[in-house]
PDB file of C-alpha atoms in Angstrom:
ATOM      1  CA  UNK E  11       1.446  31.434 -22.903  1.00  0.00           C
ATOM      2  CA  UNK E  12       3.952  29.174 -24.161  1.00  0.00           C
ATOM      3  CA  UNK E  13       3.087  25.808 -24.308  1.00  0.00           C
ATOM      4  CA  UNK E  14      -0.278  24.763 -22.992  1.00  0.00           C
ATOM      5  CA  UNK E  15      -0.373  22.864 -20.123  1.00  0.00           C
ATOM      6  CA  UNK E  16      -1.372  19.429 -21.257  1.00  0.00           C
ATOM      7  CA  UNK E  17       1.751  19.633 -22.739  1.00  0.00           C
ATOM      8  CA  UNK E  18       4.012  20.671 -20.085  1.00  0.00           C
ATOM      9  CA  UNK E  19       5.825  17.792 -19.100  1.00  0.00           C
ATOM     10  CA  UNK E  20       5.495  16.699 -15.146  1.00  0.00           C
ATOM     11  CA  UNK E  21       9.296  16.283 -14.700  1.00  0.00           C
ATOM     12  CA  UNK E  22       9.990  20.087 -16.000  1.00  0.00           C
ATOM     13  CA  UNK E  23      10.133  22.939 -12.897  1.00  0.00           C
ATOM     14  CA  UNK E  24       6.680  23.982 -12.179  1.00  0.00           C
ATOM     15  CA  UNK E  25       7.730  27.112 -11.603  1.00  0.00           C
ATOM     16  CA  UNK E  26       7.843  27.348 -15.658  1.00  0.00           C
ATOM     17  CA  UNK E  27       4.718  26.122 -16.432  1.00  0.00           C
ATOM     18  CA  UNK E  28       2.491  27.975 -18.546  1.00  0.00           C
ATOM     19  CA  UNK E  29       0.333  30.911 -16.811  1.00  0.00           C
ATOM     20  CA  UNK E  30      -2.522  33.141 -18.030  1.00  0.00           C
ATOM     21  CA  UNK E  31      -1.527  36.349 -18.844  1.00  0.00           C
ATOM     22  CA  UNK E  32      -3.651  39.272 -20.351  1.00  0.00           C
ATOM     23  CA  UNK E  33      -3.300  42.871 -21.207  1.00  0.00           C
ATOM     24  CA  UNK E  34      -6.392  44.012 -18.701  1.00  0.00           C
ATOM     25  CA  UNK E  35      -4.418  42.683 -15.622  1.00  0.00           C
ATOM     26  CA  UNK E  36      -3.751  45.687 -13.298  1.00  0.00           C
ATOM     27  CA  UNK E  37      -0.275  47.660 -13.369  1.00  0.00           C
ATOM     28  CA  UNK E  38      -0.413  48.501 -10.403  1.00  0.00           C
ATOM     29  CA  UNK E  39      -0.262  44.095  -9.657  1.00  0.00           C
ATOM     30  CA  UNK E  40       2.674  43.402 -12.581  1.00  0.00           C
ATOM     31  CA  UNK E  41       4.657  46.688 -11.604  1.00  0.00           C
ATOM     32  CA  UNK E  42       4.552  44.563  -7.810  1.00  0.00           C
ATOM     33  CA  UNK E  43       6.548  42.118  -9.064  1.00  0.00           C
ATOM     34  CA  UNK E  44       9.590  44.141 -10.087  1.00  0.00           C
ATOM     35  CA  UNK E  45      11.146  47.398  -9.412  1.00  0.00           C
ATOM     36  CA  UNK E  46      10.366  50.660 -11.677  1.00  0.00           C
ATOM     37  CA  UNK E  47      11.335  54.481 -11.279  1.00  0.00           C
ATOM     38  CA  UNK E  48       8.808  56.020  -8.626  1.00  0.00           C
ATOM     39  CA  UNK E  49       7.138  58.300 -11.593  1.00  0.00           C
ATOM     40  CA  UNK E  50       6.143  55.264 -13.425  1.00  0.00           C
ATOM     41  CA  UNK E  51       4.830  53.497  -9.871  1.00  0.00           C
ATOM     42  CA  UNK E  52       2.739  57.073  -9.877  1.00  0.00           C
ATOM     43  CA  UNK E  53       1.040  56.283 -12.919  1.00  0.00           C
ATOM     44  CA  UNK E  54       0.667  52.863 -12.907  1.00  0.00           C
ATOM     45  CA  UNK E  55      -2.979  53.388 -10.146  1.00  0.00           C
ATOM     46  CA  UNK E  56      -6.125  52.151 -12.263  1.00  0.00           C
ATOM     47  CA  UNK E  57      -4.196  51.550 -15.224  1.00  0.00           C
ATOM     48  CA  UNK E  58      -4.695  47.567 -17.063  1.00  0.00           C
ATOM     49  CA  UNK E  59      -1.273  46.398 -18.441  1.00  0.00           C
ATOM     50  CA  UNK E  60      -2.166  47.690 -21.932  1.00  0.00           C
ATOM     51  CA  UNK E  61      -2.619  51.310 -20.873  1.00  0.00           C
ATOM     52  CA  UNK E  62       0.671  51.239 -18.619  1.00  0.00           C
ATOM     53  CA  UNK E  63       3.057  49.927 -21.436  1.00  0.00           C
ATOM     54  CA  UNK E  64       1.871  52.968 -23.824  1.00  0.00           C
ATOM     55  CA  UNK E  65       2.292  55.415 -21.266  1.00  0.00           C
ATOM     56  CA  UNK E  66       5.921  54.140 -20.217  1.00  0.00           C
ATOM     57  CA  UNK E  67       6.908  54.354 -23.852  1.00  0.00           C
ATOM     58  CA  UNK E  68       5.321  57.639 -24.628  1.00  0.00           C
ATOM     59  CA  UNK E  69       6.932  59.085 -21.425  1.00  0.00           C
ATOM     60  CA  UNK E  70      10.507  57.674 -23.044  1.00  0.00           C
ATOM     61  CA  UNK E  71      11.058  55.621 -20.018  1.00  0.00           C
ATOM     62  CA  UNK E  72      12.572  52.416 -21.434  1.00  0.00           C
ATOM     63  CA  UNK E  73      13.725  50.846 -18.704  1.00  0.00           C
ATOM     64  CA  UNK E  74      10.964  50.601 -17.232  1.00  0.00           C
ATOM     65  CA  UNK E  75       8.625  49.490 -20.090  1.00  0.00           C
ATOM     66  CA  UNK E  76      11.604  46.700 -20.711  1.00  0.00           C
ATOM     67  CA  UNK E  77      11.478  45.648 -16.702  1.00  0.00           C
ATOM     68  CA  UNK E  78       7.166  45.955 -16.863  1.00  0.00           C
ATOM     69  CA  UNK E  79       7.405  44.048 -19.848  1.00  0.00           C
ATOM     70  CA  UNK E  80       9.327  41.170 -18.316  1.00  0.00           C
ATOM     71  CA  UNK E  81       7.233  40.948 -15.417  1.00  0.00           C
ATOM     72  CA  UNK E  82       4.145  40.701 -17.459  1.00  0.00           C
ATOM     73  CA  UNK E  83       5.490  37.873 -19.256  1.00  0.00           C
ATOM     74  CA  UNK E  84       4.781  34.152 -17.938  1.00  0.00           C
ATOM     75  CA  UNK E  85       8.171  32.895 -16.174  1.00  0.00           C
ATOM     76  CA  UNK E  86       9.505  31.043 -18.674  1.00  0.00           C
ATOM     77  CA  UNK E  87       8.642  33.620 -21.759  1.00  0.00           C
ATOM     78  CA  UNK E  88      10.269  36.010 -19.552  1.00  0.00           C
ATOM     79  CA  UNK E  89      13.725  34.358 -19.198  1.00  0.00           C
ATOM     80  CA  UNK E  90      13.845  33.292 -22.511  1.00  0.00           C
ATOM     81  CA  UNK E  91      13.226  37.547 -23.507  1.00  0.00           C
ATOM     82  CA  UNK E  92      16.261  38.263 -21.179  1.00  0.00           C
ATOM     83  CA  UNK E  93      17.987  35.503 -23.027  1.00  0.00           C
ATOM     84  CA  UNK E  94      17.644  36.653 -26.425  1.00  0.00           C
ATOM     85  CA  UNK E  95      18.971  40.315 -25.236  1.00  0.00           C
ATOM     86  CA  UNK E  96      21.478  39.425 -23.336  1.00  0.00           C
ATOM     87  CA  UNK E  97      22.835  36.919 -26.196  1.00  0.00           C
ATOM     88  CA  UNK E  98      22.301  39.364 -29.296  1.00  0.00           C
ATOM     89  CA  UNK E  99      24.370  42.398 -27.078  1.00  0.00           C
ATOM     90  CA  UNK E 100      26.808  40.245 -26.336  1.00  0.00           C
ATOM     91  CA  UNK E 101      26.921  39.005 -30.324  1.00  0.00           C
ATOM     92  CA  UNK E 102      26.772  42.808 -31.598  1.00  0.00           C
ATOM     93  CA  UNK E 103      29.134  43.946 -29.342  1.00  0.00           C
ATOM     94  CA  UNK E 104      31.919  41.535 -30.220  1.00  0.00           C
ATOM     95  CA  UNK E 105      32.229  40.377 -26.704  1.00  0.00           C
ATOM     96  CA  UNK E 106      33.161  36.976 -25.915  1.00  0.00           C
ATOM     97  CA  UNK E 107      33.694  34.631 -22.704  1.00  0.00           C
ATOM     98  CA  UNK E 108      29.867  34.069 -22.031  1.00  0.00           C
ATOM     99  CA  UNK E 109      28.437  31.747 -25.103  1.00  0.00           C
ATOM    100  CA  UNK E 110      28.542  28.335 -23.026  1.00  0.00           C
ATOM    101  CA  UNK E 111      26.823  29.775 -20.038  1.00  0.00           C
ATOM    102  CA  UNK E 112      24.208  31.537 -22.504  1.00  0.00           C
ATOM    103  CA  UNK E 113      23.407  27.945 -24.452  1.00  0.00           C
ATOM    104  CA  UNK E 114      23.194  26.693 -20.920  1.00  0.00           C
ATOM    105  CA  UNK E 115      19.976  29.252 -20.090  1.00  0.00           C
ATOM    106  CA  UNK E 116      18.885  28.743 -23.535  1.00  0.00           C
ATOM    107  CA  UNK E 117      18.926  25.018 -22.919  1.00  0.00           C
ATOM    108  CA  UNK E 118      17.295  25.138 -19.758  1.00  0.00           C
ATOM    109  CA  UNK E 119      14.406  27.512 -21.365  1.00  0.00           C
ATOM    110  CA  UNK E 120      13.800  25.236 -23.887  1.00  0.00           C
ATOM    111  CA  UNK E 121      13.758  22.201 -21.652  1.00  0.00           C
ATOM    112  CA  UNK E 122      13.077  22.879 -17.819  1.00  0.00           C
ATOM    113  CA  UNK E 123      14.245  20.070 -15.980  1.00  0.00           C
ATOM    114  CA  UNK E 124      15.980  20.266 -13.043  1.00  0.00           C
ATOM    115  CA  UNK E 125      19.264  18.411 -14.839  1.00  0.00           C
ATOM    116  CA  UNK E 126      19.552  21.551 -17.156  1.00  0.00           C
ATOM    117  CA  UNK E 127      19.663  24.123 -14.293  1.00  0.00           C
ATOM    118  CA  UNK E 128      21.826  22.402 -12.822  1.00  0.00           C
ATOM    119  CA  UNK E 129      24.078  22.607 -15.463  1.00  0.00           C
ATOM    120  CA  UNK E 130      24.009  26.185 -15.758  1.00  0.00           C
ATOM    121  CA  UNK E 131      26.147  26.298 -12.171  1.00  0.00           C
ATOM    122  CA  UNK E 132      25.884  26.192  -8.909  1.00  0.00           C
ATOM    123  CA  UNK E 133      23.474  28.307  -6.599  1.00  0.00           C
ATOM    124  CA  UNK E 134      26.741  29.851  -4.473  1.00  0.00           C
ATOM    125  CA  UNK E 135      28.393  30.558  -7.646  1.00  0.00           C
ATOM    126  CA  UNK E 136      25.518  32.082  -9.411  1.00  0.00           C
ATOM    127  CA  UNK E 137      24.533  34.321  -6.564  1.00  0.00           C
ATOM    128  CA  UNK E 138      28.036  36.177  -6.331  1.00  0.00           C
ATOM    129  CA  UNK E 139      28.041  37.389  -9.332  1.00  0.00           C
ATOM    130  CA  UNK E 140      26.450  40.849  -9.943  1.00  0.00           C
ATOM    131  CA  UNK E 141      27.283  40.989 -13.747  1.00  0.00           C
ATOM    132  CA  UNK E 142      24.799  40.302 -16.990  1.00  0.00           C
ATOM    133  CA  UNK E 143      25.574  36.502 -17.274  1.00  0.00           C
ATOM    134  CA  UNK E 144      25.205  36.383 -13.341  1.00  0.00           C
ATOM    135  CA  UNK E 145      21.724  37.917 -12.742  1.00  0.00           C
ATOM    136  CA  UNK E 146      20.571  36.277 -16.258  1.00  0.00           C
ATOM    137  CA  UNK E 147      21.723  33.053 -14.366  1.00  0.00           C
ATOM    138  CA  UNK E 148      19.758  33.916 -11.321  1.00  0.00           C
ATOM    139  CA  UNK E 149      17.366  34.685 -13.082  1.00  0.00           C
ATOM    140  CA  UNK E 150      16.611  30.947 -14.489  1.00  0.00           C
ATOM    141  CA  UNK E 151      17.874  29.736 -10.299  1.00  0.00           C
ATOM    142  CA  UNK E 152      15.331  31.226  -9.159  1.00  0.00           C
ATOM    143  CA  UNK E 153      12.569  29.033 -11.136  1.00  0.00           C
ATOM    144  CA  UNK E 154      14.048  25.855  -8.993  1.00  0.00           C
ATOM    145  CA  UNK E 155      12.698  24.320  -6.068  1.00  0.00           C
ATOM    146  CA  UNK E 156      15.846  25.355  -3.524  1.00  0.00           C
ATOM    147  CA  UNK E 157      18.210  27.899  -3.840  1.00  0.00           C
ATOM    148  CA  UNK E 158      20.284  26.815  -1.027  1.00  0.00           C
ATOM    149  CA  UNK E 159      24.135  25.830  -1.186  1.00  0.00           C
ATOM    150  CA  UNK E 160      24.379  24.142   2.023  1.00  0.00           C
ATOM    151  CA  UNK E 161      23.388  20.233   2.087  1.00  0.00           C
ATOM    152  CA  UNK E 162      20.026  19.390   3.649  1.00  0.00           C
ATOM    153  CA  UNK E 163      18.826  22.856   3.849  1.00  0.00           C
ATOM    154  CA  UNK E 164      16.043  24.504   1.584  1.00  0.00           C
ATOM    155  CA  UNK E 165      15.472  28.133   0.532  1.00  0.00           C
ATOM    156  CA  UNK E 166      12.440  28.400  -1.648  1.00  0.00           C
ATOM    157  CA  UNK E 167      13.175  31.544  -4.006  1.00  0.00           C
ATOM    158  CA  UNK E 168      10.326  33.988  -3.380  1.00  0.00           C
ATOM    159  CA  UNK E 169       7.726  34.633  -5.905  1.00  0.00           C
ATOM    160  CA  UNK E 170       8.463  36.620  -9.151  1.00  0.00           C
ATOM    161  CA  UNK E 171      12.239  36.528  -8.960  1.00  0.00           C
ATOM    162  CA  UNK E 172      12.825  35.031 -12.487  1.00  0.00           C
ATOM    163  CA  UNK E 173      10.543  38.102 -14.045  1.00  0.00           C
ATOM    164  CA  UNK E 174      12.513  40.581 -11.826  1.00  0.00           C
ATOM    165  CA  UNK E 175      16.100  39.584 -12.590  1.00  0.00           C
ATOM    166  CA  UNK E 176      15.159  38.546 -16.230  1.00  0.00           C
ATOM    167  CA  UNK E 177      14.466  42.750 -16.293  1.00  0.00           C
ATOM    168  CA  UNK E 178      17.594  43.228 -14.771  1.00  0.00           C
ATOM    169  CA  UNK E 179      19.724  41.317 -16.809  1.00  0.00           C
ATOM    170  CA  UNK E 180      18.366  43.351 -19.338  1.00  0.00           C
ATOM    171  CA  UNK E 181      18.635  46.646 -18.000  1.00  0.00           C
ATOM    172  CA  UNK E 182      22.445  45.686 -17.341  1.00  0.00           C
ATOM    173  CA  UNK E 183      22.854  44.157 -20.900  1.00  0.00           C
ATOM    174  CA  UNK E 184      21.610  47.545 -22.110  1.00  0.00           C
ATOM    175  CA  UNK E 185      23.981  49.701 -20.266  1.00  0.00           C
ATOM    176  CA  UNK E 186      26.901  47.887 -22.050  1.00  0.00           C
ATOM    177  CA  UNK E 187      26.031  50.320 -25.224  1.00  0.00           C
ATOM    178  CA  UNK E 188      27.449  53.409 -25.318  1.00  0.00           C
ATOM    179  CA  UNK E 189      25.872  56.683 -24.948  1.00  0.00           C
ATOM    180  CA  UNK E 190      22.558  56.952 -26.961  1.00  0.00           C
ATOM    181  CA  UNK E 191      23.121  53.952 -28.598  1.00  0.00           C
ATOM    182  CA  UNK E 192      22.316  52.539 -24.574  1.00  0.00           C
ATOM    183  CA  UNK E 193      18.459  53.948 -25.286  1.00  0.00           C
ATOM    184  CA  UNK E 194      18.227  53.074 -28.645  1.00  0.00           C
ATOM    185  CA  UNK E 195      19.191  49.249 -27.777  1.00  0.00           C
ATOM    186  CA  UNK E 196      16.274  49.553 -24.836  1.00  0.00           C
ATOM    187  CA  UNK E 197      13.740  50.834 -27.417  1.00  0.00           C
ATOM    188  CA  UNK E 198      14.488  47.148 -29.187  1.00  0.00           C
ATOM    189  CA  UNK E 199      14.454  45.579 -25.729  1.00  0.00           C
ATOM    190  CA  UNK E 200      10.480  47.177 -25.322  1.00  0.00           C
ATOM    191  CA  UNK E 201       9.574  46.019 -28.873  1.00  0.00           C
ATOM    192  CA  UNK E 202      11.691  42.426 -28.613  1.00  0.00           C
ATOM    193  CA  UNK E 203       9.234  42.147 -25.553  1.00  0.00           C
ATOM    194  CA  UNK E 204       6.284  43.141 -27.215  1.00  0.00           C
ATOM    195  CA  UNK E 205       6.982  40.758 -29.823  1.00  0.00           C
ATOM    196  CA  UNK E 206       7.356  37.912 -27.347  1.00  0.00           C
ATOM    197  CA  UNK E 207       4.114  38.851 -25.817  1.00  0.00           C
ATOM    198  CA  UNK E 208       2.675  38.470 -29.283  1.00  0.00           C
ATOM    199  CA  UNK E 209       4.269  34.490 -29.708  1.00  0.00           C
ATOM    200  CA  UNK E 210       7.447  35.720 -32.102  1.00  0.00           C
ATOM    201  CA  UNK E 211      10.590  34.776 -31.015  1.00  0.00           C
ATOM    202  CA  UNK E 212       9.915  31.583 -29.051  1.00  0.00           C
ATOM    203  CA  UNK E 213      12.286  28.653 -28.486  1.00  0.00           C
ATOM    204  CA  UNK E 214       9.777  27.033 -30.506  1.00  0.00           C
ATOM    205  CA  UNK E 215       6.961  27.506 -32.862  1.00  0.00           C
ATOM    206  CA  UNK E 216       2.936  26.661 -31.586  1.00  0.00           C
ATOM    207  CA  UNK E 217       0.721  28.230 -33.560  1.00  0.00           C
ATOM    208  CA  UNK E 218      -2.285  26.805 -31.780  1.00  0.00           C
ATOM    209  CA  UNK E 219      -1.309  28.971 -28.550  1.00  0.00           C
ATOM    210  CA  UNK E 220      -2.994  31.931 -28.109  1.00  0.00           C
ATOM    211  CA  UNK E 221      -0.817  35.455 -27.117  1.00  0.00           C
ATOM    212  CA  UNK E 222      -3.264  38.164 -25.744  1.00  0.00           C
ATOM    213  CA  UNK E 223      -0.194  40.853 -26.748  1.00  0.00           C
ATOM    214  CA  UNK E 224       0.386  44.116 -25.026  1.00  0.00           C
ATOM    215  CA  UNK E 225       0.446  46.198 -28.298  1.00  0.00           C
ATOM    216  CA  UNK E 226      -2.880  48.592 -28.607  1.00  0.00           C
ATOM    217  CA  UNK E 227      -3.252  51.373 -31.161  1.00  0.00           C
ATOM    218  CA  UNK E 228      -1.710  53.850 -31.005  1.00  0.00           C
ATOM    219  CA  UNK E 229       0.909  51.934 -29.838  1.00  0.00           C
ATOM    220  CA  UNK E 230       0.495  49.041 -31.976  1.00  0.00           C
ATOM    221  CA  UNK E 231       1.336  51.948 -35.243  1.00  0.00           C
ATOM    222  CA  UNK E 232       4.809  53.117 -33.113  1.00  0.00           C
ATOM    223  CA  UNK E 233       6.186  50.113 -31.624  1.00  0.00           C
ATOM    224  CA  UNK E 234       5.025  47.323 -34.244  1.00  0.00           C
ATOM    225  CA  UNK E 235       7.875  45.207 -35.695  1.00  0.00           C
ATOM    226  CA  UNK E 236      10.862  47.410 -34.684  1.00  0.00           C
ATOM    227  CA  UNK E 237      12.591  44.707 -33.510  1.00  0.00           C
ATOM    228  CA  UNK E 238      14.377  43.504 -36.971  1.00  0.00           C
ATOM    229  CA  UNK E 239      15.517  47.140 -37.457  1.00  0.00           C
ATOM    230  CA  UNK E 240      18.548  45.946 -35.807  1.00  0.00           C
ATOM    231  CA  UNK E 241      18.670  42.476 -33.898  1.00  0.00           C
ATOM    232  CA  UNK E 242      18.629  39.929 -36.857  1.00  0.00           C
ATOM    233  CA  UNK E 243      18.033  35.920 -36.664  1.00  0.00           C
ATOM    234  CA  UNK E 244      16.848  36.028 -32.931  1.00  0.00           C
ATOM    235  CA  UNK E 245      17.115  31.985 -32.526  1.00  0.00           C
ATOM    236  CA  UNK E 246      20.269  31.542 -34.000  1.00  0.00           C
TER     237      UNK E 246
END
């Protein structure tokens, strides 16, 4: 997904490059790479990706659709889904303080070099900060080759981290919303995500890129398009 990998330029993190995704791949293996209520881990046994995304959202557990959903999504899709959330709450919410560090991830999504995560902050800074901004943050560390703070010594993030704190950051974002509006802004999370999965809402346009999608009747009549019921202009 993405870009295709011809096009993928050498200097840009690996980590980020594209990676085939499709809806048959097993829950059981995406729900592995983040961490989702034990009722949806129940159900999740001999179900493809398709199936377990319609059963989250007809159970009404949004969080964990939003968190499956990230973790589904190539590394670099992913971050750039937690991106546009995080962004738009903070935008609809009125609050302010965090637009440089957001153009920062949204730079280094667009372009992953190693320059443009380092401009986003340093690894000891990032990691002490348990906020949105911070685990959105970690979440686009994590794609680098070290993670370390101390000169000379490595720390290779472990696999999957970018998908599981791009969830988080999301999960947090959400929680900023009071009362029901805090579900309603997940159900837009879910169907921003299913969007992505589609190729809508990139960081750039590529037609010629095929997106397998994670929408399947009936859940392709429920959750299709509900996105612009509320977030508006999701690259500006």
């Amino acid at each position: 997904m993405g870009v295709s990998a011809g096009d993928y330029p050498h200097e840009w993190l690996q980590a980020l490059a594209p990676v085939a995704v499709s809806g048959l791949d097993p829950a059981a293996t995406v729900a592995g790479r983040t961490r989702i209520g034990p009722r949806a881990v129940s159900l999740a046994g001999g179900l493809n990706s398709h199936q377990f995304v319609g059963e989250l959202l007809k159970h009404g557990w949004r969080a964990d659709a939003v968190k499956f959903i990230a973790a589904w999504l190539p590394p670099r899709d992913s971050l750039w889904f937690a991106t546009l959330g995080v962004w738009q709450t903070y935008r609809l919410l009125g609050q302010s303080g965090a637009e440089e560090s957001l153009r920062r991830v949204a730079a280094f999504v667009r372009a992953p070099s190693a320059a443009n995560l380092s401009a986003i902050g340093p690894a000891k800074q990032l990691l002490r900060d348990g906020g949105t901004m911070g685990l959105l943050a970690q979440a686009a560390l994590y794609s680098g080759e070290n993670i370390s703070s101390v000169k000379g010594k490595t720390i290779k993030p472990a696999a999957h981290l970018t998908r599981k704190l791009a969830g988080a950051a999301l999960i947090v974002a959400a929680a900023k919303w009071p009362g029901k509006q805090k579900g309603a802004c997940l159900e837009q999370f879910a169907s921003m995500g299913l969007d992505i999965a589609e190729g809508q809402h990139l960081w750039a346009p590529n037609p010629q890129q095929k997106y397998p999608g994670l929408r399947k009747p009936p859940l392709r009549e429920i959750f299709s398009q509900k996105a612009g019921n509320i977030w508006e202009d999701w690259n500006r």
